[in-house]
Amino acid sequence: MSLPEVVSRDEWRAARGELLVREKAATRARDALNAERRRLPMVEIEEEYLFEGGDGKATLLDLFEGRSQLVVYHFMFAPDWDAGCRSCSAFLDQIGHLAHLRARGTTFAAVSRAPYTRILPFKARMGWTVPWYSSYGGEFNRDFEVTLERDGELVERPGLSCFLRERDRVFHTYSTYERGLDGLGSTTSLLDLTALGRQEEWEEPEGRASALGAPAGSERIRYHDEYDD
């Protein structure tokens, strides 16, 4: 096994200081990249997608639960599978308390191609409470490129898509797949993918922080049982 070199505390501090310079540069570069992502154009969704969830049939607009943004995790679960993807399950395990996203007007939900009758027992087995919908029989997975045809067969891949709502109009703002999911799962990492971002005053472009008519993101943080949803 190759382990780190053993050095004195002073040597460690010097090496740590050098790395910190690069870490701060990476943070600034990430902030700039997030700003460019928020500047992406968006596409209006005109298709009438239909899903099935715990409350029965639902449209894409319904998945917002009345909030301004929607983050959909494309969970790999084909119609003939008995259980969901292991890697997707590990991803869903690390999703934080949804109250912090909801306080920023953002809903998180999982969507799979499997029928809801297969999703429900697996969801219960995993002990998840996150909203999870079936897109079985529809084109949602194909349209958002998480169900692909290869060599005459349908294959699944993981992904995540972000949507923005303006009254009854729904817009697609961003999608990422496979390795693009690395490092995601926390509230801030998910918000960084959305059009409104973390809704902090320092974020670019200007004006997004006040889009929901609420205090800036960090000023909204509460214990998860103290939010008014």
Coordinates of C-alpha atoms in Angstrom, one line a residue:
M1 CA 0.0 0.0 0.0
S2 CA 1.3 3.4 -0.9
L3 CA 0.7 5.9 1.9
P4 CA 1.4 9.6 2.3
E5 CA 4.9 10.6 3.3
V6 CA 5.4 11.2 7.0
V7 CA 6.7 14.7 7.8
S8 CA 6.9 17.3 10.6
R9 CA 3.9 19.5 11.5
D10 CA 5.7 22.5 10.0
E11 CA 6.3 20.7 6.7
W12 CA 2.7 19.6 6.7
R13 CA 1.5 23.2 7.2
A14 CA 3.7 24.4 4.4
A15 CA 2.4 21.8 2.0
R16 CA -1.1 22.4 3.1
G17 CA -0.7 26.1 2.4
E18 CA 0.4 25.4 -1.1
L19 CA -2.5 23.2 -1.8
L20 CA -4.9 25.8 -0.3
V21 CA -3.9 28.3 -2.9
R22 CA -4.9 25.8 -5.6
E23 CA -8.1 24.9 -3.7
K24 CA -9.2 28.5 -3.6
A25 CA -8.5 28.9 -7.3
A26 CA -10.6 25.9 -8.0
T27 CA -13.5 27.3 -5.8
R28 CA -13.4 30.6 -7.8
A29 CA -13.3 28.7 -11.1
R30 CA -16.3 26.6 -9.9
D31 CA -18.2 29.8 -9.0
A32 CA -17.5 31.2 -12.5
L33 CA -18.6 27.9 -14.1
N34 CA -21.8 27.9 -12.1
A35 CA -22.5 31.5 -13.3
E36 CA -22.0 30.4 -16.9
R37 CA -24.5 27.5 -16.3
R38 CA -27.1 30.0 -15.0
R39 CA -26.6 32.0 -18.2
L40 CA -27.6 29.1 -20.3
P41 CA -30.8 29.6 -22.4
M42 CA -33.8 27.4 -21.6
V43 CA -36.3 25.4 -23.7
E44 CA -40.0 25.5 -23.1
I45 CA -41.5 22.0 -22.5
E46 CA -44.6 21.6 -24.7
E47 CA -44.9 17.8 -24.5
E48 CA -47.7 16.5 -22.2
Y49 CA -45.7 14.1 -20.1
L50 CA -47.7 11.9 -17.7
F51 CA -46.3 10.3 -14.6
E52 CA -47.6 8.1 -11.8
G53 CA -46.8 8.7 -8.2
G54 CA -48.1 8.2 -4.7
D55 CA -51.1 10.4 -5.4
G56 CA -51.9 8.9 -8.8
K57 CA -51.4 10.5 -12.2
A58 CA -49.3 13.7 -12.4
T59 CA -48.0 16.1 -15.1
L60 CA -44.6 17.6 -15.2
L61 CA -46.1 20.8 -13.8
D62 CA -47.5 18.7 -10.9
L63 CA -44.0 17.5 -10.0
F64 CA -43.1 21.0 -9.0
E65 CA -45.5 20.8 -6.1
G66 CA -46.2 24.5 -6.6
R67 CA -42.5 25.6 -6.3
S68 CA -40.5 27.6 -8.9
Q69 CA -37.9 24.9 -9.7
L70 CA -37.7 21.2 -10.1
V71 CA -34.7 18.9 -10.0
V72 CA -35.3 15.4 -11.4
Y73 CA -32.9 12.6 -10.7
H74 CA -33.2 10.0 -13.6
F75 CA -33.0 6.8 -11.5
M76 CA -32.1 3.8 -13.5
F77 CA -34.9 1.3 -13.1
A78 CA -36.1 -0.5 -16.3
P79 CA -39.6 -1.9 -16.5
D80 CA -38.4 -5.5 -16.3
W81 CA -36.0 -5.0 -13.4
D82 CA -36.9 -6.3 -9.9
A83 CA -34.9 -3.6 -8.2
G84 CA -33.4 -0.2 -8.9
C85 CA -29.8 0.4 -9.9
R86 CA -27.3 0.0 -7.0
S87 CA -25.3 3.1 -8.0
C88 CA -28.5 5.2 -8.3
S89 CA -29.6 3.9 -4.9
A90 CA -26.3 5.0 -3.4
F91 CA -26.8 8.4 -5.0
L92 CA -30.3 8.7 -3.5
D93 CA -29.0 7.6 -0.1
Q94 CA -26.9 10.7 0.1
I95 CA -29.6 13.3 -0.7
G96 CA -29.9 15.6 2.3
H97 CA -33.1 16.8 4.0
L98 CA -35.4 18.2 1.3
A99 CA -36.6 21.0 3.5
H100 CA -33.5 23.0 2.7
L101 CA -34.2 22.8 -1.1
R102 CA -37.8 23.5 -0.6
A103 CA -37.0 26.7 1.3
R104 CA -35.4 27.9 -1.8
G105 CA -38.4 27.1 -4.0
T106 CA -36.9 23.9 -5.4
T107 CA -38.5 20.5 -5.5
F108 CA -36.5 17.3 -5.8
A109 CA -37.9 14.1 -7.3
A110 CA -36.8 10.8 -8.8
V111 CA -38.2 9.5 -12.1
S112 CA -37.8 6.0 -13.5
R113 CA -39.2 4.1 -16.4
A114 CA -40.3 1.1 -14.3
P115 CA -44.0 0.9 -13.5
Y116 CA -45.0 2.5 -10.1
T117 CA -46.0 -1.0 -8.9
R118 CA -42.4 -2.0 -9.1
I119 CA -41.0 1.3 -7.7
L120 CA -43.2 1.4 -4.6
P121 CA -42.0 -1.9 -2.9
F122 CA -38.3 -1.0 -3.6
K123 CA -38.8 2.5 -2.3
A124 CA -40.3 1.0 0.9
R125 CA -37.4 -1.5 1.2
M126 CA -34.9 1.4 1.0
G127 CA -36.8 3.5 3.5
W128 CA -36.9 6.6 1.2
T129 CA -39.4 9.4 1.5
V130 CA -38.2 11.4 -1.5
P131 CA -41.0 11.8 -4.2
W132 CA -40.5 9.2 -6.9
Y133 CA -42.5 8.9 -10.1
S134 CA -42.9 6.4 -12.9
S135 CA -42.7 7.6 -16.5
Y136 CA -43.7 4.1 -17.8
G137 CA -45.2 4.1 -21.2
G138 CA -44.1 7.7 -22.0
E139 CA -41.3 9.3 -23.9
F140 CA -39.9 11.3 -21.0
N141 CA -36.8 9.1 -20.5
R142 CA -36.0 9.0 -24.2
D143 CA -36.5 12.8 -24.7
F144 CA -34.1 13.5 -21.8
E145 CA -31.6 11.0 -23.1
V146 CA -31.5 8.6 -20.1
T147 CA -33.0 5.7 -22.1
L148 CA -31.0 5.1 -25.2
E149 CA -31.2 2.6 -28.0
R150 CA -28.0 0.7 -28.6
D151 CA -27.7 -2.3 -31.0
G152 CA -31.5 -2.6 -31.1
E153 CA -31.9 -2.6 -27.3
L154 CA -33.0 0.0 -24.8
V155 CA -30.3 0.8 -22.2
E156 CA -30.5 3.1 -19.1
R157 CA -28.1 5.7 -17.9
P158 CA -28.2 7.9 -14.8
G159 CA -28.8 11.7 -15.1
L160 CA -30.2 14.8 -13.6
S161 CA -32.4 17.5 -15.2
C162 CA -33.4 20.9 -13.9
F163 CA -36.6 22.7 -14.7
L164 CA -38.0 26.2 -14.1
R165 CA -41.6 27.2 -13.8
E166 CA -43.2 30.5 -14.8
R167 CA -46.9 30.2 -13.8
D168 CA -48.1 27.2 -15.9
R169 CA -45.2 27.3 -18.3
V170 CA -42.3 24.8 -17.7
F171 CA -38.8 25.2 -19.0
H172 CA -35.8 22.8 -19.2
T173 CA -32.7 24.6 -18.1
Y174 CA -30.0 22.0 -17.6
S175 CA -29.1 18.3 -17.7
T176 CA -26.0 16.2 -16.8
Y177 CA -25.3 12.5 -17.0
E178 CA -23.0 9.8 -15.6
R179 CA -19.7 11.4 -14.4
G180 CA -21.5 14.7 -14.3
L181 CA -23.2 13.5 -11.2
D182 CA -19.9 13.1 -9.3
G183 CA -19.9 15.2 -6.2
L184 CA -23.6 15.9 -6.2
G185 CA -26.1 15.2 -3.4
S186 CA -25.8 18.2 -1.0
T187 CA -28.3 21.0 -1.1
T188 CA -25.8 23.6 -2.5
S189 CA -24.5 21.2 -5.1
L190 CA -28.0 20.6 -6.5
L191 CA -28.9 24.3 -6.3
D192 CA -25.7 25.1 -8.3
L193 CA -27.2 23.3 -11.3
T194 CA -30.4 25.3 -11.3
A195 CA -31.2 28.5 -13.1
L196 CA -31.7 30.4 -9.8
G197 CA -28.7 28.9 -8.1
R198 CA -28.2 29.3 -4.3
Q199 CA -30.1 32.6 -4.6
E200 CA -27.2 34.5 -2.9
E201 CA -26.6 38.2 -3.5
W202 CA -23.0 37.6 -4.6
E203 CA -24.0 35.2 -7.4
E204 CA -24.0 36.1 -11.1
P205 CA -26.0 37.0 -13.1
E206 CA -27.5 39.7 -10.8
G207 CA -31.2 39.5 -10.0
R208 CA -31.6 35.8 -9.4
A209 CA -31.3 36.0 -5.6
S210 CA -34.6 38.0 -5.4
A211 CA -36.5 36.0 -8.0
L212 CA -38.6 34.3 -5.4
G213 CA -39.2 37.4 -3.4
A214 CA -37.5 36.0 -0.3
P215 CA -34.3 36.7 1.7
A216 CA -31.0 35.6 0.1
G217 CA -30.2 31.9 0.4
S218 CA -27.9 31.8 3.4
E219 CA -30.3 34.1 5.4
R220 CA -33.1 31.5 4.8
I221 CA -31.3 28.6 6.5
R222 CA -33.2 27.1 9.4
Y223 CA -33.3 23.9 11.3
H224 CA -35.2 21.6 9.0
D225 CA -38.2 21.5 11.3
E226 CA -38.5 25.3 11.5
Y227 CA -39.3 26.1 7.9
D228 CA -42.7 27.2 6.7
D229 CA -43.1 25.3 3.5

